Tab-separated table of C-alpha atoms and ligand atoms in Angstrom:
chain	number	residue	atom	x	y	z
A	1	UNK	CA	-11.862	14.995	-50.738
A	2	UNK	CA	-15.293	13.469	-49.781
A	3	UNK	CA	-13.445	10.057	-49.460
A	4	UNK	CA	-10.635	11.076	-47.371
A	5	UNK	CA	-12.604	12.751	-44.827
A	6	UNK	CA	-15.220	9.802	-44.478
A	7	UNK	CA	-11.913	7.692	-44.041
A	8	UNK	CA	-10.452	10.517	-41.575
A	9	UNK	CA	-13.471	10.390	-39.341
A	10	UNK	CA	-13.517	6.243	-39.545
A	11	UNK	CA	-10.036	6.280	-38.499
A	12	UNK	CA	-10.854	8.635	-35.382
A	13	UNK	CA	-13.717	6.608	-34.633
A	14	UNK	CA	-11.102	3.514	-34.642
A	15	UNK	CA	-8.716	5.291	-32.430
A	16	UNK	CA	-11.246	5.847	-30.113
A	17	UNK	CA	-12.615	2.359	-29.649
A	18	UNK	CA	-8.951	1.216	-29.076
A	19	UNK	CA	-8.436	3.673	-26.275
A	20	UNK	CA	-12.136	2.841	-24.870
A	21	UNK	CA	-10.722	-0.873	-25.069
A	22	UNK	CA	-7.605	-0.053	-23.506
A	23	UNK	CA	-9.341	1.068	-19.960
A	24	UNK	CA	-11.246	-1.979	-18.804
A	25	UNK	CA	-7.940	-4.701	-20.311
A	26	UNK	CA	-5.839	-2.003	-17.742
A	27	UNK	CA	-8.258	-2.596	-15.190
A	28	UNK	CA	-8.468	-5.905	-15.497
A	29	UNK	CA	-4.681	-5.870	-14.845
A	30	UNK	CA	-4.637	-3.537	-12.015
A	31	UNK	CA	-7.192	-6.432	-10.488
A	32	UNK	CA	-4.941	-8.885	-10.700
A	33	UNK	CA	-1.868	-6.695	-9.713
A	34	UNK	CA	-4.618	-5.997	-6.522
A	35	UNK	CA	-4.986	-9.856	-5.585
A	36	UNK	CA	-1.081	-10.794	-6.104
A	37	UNK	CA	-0.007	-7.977	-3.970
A	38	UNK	CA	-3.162	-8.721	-1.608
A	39	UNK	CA	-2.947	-5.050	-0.449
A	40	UNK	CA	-5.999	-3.259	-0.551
A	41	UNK	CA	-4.526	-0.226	-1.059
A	42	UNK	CA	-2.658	-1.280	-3.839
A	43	UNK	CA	-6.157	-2.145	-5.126
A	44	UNK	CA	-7.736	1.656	-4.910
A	45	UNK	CA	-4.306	3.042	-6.403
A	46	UNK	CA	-4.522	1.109	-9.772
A	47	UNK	CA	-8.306	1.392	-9.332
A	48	UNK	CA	-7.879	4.845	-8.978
A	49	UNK	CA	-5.582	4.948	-11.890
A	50	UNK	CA	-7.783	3.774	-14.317
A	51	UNK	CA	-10.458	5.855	-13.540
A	52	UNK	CA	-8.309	8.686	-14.238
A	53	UNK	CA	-6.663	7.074	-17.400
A	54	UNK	CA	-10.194	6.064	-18.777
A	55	UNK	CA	-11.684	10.138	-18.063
A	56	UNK	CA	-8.660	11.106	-20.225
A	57	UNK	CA	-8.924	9.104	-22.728
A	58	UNK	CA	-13.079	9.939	-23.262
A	59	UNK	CA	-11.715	13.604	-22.384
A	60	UNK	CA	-9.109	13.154	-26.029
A	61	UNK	CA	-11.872	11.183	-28.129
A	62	UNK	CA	-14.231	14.011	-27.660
A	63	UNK	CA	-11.595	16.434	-28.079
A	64	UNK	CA	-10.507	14.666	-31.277
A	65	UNK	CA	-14.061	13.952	-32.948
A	66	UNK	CA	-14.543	17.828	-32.450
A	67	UNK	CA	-11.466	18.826	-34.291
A	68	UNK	CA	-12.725	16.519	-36.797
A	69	UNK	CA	-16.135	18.030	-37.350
A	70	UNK	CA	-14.937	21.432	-37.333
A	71	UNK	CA	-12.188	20.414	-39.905
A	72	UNK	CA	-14.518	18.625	-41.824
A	73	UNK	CA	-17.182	21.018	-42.265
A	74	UNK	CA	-14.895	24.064	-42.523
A	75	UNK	CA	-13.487	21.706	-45.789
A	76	UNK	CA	-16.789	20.557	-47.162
A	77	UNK	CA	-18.780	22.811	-50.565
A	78	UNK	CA	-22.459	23.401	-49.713
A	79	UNK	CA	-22.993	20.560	-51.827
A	80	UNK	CA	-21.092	18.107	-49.913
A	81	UNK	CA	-22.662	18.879	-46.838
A	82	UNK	CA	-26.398	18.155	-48.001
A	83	UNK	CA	-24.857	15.170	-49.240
A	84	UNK	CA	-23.271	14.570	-45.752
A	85	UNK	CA	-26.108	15.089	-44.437
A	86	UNK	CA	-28.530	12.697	-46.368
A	87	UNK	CA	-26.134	9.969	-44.890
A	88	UNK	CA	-25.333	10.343	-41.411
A	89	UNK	CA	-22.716	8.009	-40.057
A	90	UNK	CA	-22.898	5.599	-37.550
A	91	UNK	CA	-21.141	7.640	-35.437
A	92	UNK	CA	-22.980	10.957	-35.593
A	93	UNK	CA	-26.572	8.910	-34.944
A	94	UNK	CA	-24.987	7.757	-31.913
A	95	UNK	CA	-23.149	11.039	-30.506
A	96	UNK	CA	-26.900	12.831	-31.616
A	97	UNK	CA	-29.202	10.295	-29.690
A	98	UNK	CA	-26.610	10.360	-26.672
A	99	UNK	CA	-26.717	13.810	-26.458
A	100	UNK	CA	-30.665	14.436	-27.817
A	101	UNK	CA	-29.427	16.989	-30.054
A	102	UNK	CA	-31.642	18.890	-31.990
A	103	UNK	CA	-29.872	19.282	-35.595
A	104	UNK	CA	-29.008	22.865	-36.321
A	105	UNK	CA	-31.530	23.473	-39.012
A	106	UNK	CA	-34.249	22.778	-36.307
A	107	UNK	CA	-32.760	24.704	-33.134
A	108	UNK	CA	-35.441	27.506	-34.249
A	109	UNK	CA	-38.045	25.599	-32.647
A	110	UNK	CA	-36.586	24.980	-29.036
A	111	UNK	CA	-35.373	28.818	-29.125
A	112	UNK	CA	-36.352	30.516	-26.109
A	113	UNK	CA	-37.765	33.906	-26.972
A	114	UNK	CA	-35.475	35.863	-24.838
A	115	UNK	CA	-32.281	37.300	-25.974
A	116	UNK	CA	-29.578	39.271	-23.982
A	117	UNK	CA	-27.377	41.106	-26.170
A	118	UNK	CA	-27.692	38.987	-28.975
A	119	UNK	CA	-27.552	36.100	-26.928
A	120	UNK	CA	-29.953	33.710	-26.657
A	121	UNK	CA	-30.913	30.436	-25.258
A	122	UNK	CA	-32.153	26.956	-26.525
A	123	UNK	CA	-34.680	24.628	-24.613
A	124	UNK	CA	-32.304	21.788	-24.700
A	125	UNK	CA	-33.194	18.377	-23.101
A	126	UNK	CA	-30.567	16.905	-20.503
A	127	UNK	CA	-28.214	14.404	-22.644
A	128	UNK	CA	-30.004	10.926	-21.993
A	129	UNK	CA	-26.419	9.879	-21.344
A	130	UNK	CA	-25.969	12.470	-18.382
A	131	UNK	CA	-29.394	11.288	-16.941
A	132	UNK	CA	-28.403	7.698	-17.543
A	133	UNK	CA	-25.782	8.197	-14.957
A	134	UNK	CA	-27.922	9.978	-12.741
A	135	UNK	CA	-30.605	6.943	-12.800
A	136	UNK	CA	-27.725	4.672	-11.823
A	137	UNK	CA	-26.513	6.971	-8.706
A	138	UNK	CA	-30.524	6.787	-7.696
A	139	UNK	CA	-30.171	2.878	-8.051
A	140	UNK	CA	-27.148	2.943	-5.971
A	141	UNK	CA	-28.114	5.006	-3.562
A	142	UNK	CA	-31.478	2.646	-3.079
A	143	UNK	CA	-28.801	-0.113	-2.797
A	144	UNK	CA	-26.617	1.532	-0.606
A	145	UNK	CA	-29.369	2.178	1.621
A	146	UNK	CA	-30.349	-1.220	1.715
A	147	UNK	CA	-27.176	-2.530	2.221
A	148	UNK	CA	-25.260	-0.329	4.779
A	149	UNK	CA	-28.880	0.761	6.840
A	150	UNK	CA	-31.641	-1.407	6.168
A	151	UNK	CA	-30.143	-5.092	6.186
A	152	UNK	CA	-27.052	-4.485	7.515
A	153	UNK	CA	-24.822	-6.769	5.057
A	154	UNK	CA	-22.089	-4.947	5.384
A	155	UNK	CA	-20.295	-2.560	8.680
A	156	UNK	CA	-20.739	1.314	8.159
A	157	UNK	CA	-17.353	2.586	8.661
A	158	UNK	CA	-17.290	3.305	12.251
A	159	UNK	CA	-17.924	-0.371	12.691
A	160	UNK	CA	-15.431	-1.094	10.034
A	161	UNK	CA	-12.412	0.538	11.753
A	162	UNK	CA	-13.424	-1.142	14.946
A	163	UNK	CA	-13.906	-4.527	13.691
A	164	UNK	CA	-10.109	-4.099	11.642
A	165	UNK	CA	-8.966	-2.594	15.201
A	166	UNK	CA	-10.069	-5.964	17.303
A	167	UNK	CA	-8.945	-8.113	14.252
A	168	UNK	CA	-5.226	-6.284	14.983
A	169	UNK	CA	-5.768	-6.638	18.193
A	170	UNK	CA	-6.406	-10.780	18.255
A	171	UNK	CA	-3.606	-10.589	16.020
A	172	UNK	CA	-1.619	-9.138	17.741
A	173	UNK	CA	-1.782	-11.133	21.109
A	174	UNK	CA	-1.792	-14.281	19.207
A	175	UNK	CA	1.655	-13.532	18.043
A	176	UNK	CA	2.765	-12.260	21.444
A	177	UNK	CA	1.849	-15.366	22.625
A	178	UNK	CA	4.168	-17.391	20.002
A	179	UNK	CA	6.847	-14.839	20.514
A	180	UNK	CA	8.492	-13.271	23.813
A	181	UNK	CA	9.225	-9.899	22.502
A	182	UNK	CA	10.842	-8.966	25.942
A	183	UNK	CA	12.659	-10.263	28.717
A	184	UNK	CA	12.635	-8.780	32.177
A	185	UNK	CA	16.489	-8.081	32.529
A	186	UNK	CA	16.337	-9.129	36.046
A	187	UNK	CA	14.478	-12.357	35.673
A	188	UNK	CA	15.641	-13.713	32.082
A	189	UNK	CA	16.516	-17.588	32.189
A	190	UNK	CA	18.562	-19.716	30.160
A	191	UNK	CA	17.552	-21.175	26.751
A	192	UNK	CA	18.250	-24.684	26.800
A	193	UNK	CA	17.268	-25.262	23.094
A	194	UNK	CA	19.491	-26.487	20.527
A	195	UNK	CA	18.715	-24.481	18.146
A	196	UNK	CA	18.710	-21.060	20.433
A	197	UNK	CA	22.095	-21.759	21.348
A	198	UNK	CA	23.506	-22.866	18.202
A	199	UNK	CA	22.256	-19.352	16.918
A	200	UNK	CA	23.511	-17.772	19.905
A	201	UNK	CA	27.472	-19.457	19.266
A	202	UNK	CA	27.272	-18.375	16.006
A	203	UNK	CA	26.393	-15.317	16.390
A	204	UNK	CA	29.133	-14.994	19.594
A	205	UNK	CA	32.162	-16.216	17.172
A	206	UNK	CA	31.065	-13.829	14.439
A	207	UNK	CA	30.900	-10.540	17.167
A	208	UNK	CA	32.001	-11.703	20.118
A	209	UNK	CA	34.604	-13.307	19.177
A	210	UNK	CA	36.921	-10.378	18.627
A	211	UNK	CA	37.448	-9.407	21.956
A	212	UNK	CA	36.371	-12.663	24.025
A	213	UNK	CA	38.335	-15.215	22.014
A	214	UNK	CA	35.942	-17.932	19.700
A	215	UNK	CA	36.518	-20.469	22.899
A	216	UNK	CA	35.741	-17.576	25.679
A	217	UNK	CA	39.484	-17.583	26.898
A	218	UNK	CA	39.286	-13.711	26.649
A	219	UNK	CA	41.145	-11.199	24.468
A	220	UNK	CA	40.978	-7.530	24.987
A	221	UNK	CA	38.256	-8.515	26.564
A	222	UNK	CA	37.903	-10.626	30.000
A	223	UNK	CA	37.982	-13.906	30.314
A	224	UNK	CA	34.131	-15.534	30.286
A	225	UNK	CA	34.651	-19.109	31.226
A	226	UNK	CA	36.035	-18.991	34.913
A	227	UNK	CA	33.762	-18.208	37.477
A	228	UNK	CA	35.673	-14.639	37.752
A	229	UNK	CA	33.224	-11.811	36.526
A	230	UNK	CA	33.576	-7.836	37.069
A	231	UNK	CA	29.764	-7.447	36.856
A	232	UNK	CA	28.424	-10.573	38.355
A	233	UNK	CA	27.993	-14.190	36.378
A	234	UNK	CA	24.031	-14.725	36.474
A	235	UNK	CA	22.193	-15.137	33.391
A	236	UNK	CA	20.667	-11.703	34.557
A	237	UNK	CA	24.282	-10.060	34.855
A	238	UNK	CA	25.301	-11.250	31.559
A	239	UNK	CA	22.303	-10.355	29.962
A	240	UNK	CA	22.301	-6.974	31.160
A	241	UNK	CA	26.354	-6.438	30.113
A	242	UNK	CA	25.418	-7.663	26.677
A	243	UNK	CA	21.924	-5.412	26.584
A	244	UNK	CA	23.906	-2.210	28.354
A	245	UNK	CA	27.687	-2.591	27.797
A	246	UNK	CA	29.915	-1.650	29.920
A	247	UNK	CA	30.195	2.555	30.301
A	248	UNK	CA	33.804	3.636	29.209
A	249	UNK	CA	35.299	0.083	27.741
A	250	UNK	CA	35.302	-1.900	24.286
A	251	UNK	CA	32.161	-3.184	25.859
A	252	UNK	CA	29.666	-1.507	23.882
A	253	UNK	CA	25.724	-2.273	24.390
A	254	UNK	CA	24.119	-4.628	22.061
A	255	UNK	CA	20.717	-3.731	22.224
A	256	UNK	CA	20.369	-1.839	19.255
A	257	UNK	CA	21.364	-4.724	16.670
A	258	UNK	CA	20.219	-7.546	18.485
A	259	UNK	CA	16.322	-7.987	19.457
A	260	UNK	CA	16.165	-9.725	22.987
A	261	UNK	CA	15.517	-12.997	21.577
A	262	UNK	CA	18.847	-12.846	20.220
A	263	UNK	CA	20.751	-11.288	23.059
A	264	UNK	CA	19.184	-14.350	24.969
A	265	UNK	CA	20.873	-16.689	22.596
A	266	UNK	CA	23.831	-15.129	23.260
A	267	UNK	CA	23.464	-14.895	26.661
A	268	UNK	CA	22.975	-18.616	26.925
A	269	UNK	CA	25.253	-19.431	24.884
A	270	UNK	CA	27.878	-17.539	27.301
A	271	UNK	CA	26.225	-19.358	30.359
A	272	UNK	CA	27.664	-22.401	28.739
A	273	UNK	CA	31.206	-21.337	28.360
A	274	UNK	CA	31.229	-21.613	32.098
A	275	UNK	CA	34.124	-24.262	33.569
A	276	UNK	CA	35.210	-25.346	29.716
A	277	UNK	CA	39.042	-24.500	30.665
A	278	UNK	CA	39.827	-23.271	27.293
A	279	UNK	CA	43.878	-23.250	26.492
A	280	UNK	CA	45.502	-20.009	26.859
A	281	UNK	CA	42.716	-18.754	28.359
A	282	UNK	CA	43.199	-15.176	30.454
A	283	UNK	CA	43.522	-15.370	34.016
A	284	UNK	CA	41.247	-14.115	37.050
A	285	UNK	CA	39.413	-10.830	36.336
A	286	UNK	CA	36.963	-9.713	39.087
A	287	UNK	CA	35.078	-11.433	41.814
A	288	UNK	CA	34.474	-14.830	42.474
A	289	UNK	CA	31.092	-15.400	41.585
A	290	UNK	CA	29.205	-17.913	43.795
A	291	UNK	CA	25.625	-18.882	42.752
A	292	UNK	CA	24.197	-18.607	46.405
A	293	UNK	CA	25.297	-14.708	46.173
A	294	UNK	CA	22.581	-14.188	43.723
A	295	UNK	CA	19.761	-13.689	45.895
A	296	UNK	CA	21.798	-11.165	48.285
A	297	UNK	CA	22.522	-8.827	45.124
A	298	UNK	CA	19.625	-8.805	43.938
A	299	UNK	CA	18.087	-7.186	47.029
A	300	UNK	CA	20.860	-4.901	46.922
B	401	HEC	C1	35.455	-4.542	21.050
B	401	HEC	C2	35.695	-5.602	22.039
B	401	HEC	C3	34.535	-6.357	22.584
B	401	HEC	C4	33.534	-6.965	21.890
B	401	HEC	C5	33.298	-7.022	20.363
B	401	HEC	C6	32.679	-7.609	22.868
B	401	HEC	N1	33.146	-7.361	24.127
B	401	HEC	FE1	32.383	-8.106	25.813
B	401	HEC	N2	33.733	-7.075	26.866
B	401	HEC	C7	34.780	-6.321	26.347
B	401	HEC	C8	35.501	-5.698	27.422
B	401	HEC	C9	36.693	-4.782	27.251
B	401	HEC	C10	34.858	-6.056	28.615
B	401	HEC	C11	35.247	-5.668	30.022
B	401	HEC	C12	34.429	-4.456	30.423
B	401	HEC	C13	34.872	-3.917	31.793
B	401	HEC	O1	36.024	-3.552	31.907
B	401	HEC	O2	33.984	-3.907	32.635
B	401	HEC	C14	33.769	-6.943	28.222
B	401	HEC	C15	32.898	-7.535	29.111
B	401	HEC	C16	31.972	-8.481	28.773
B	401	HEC	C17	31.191	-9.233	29.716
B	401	HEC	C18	31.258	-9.103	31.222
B	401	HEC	C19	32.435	-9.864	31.746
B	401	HEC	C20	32.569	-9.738	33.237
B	401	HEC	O3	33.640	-10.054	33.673
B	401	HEC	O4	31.623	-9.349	33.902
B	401	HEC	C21	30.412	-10.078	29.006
B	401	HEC	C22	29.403	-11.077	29.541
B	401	HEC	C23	30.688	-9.831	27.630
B	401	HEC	N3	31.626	-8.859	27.502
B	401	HEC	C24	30.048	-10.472	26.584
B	401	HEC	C25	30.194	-10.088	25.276
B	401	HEC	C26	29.386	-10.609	24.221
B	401	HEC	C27	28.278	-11.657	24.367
B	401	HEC	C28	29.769	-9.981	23.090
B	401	HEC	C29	29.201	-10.119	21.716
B	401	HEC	C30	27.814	-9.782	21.568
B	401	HEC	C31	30.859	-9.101	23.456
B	401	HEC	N4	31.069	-9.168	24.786
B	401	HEC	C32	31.555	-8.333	22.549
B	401	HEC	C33	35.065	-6.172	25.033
B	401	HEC	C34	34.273	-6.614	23.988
């Protein structure tokens, strides 16, 4: 009976240094989960996670070592448990100087000499391990101090949140300046790269196509390669029939599936249909659009 419960209580103890084990190998995980993903919040989440994970698991080791003792000494003869007690384990020196117990057979002399109802009090010491942790917040704090208000290592948060603000910021106009997110619909030019245009014609036969013809001969849709236009044949014009469609027609407005860049492409791309002739292309539709006119509607 002896036996088993020695074994019982070595098996707990077993359990328990497994699940101890378990929480730093899952942090050390979460770390590198942290660095892959390079997202700081990522970071605090499995940080956060262990945290919790590890205060559960010392929450169920306690738990179960109490079970134990209570089912262990509710099992053990008188006799056992002076023989118990002759040989403490390991386990119960450790838990005792952790928590500075004072074994039950002495509590008499840290009694208190009051007593409420029956209830009274004993002049326990803090557990060392409890004070332990509150030396380390002192030492932390003394760092912290250091740190964040004496040297200055490292921005308090107010300076934090600005310096991440100016760091968006530079970021941001750095890729503003690689990237035209907008065009003025009135003063949008021509792209005369390759590649722009390539994207633009393939983009024109997949959509465009449809109702314009691959070639631009027109469809249900006018004609775009004579110099005939209903809304006016500047890069602008086109631009803005692409960006706005045309109220009441086929001609829907792009601008919601294609960012400007794109719609530019397009655009171009259109601009270079001009005077190709296609076969079977539609006839007239609209004005004769003449260059020179450009300047007169625009004042308009
Ligand atoms: C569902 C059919 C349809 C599709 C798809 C379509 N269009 Fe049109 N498009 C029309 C019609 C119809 C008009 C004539 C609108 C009107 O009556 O003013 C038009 C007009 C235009 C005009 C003005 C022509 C002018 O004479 O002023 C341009 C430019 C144009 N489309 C370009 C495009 C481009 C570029 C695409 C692809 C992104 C496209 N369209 C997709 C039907 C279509």
């Amino acid at each position: 009976m002896n036996l088993l419960h020695i074994k019982l209580m070595k098996k707990s103890s077993w359990i328990a240094a497994l699940l101890l084990w378990a929480a730093p190998s899952a942090r050390a995980q979460s770390v590198i989960a942290g660095s892959a993903i390079d997202e700081p919040t990522m970071f605090y989440l499995a940080f956060g996670l262990v945290v919790v994970v590890a205060i559960l698991v010392l929450v169920v080791a306690i738990y179960v070592l109490q079970l134990l003792k209570i089912f262990v000494s509710q099992n053990q003869t008188e006799e056992q448990k002076e023989e118990e007690e002759q040989v403490p384990s390991m386990f119960s020196k450790l838990w005792m100087s952790w928590n500075d117990l004072k074994p039950m057979e002495k509590e008499e002399e840290i009694m208190l000499d009051h007593n409420y109802d029956g209830i009274k009090e004993l002049d326990n010491h803090l557990p060392p391990w409890w004070k332990g942790l509150f030396y380390a917040t002192i030492i932390y704090a003394v760092g912290y101090i250091l740190i964040f208000h004496v040297f200055k290592t490292s921005p308090l948060q107010e300076e934090k949140y600005e310096l991440e603000i100016a760091a968006a910021e530079a970021l941001k106009t750095s890729r503003e300046a690689d990237l035209v997110i907008d065009f003025d619909e009135n003063s949008v030019t021509e792209t005369t790269d390759a590649q722009e245009l390539a994207d633009g014609k393939q983009f024109f036969e997949a959509q465009c196509a449809v109702c314009h013809k691959s070639d631009g001969g027109g469809l249900a849709g006018p004609n775009l390669t004579d110099p005939y236009w209903k809304h006016g044949g500047s890069m602008s014009d086109v631009y803005k029939v692409i960006k706005n469609g045309v109220a009441n027609t086929a001609m829907i407005s792009w601008e919601s599936q294609l960012n400007p860049v794109r719609m530019r492409n397009v655009a171009s791309y259109v601009m270079t249909l001009q005077g190709t002739n296609p076969p079977g292309a539609l006839g007239p539709d609209g004005d004769l659009y003449e260059p020179e006119s450009e300047a007169r509607e625009n004042e308009e």
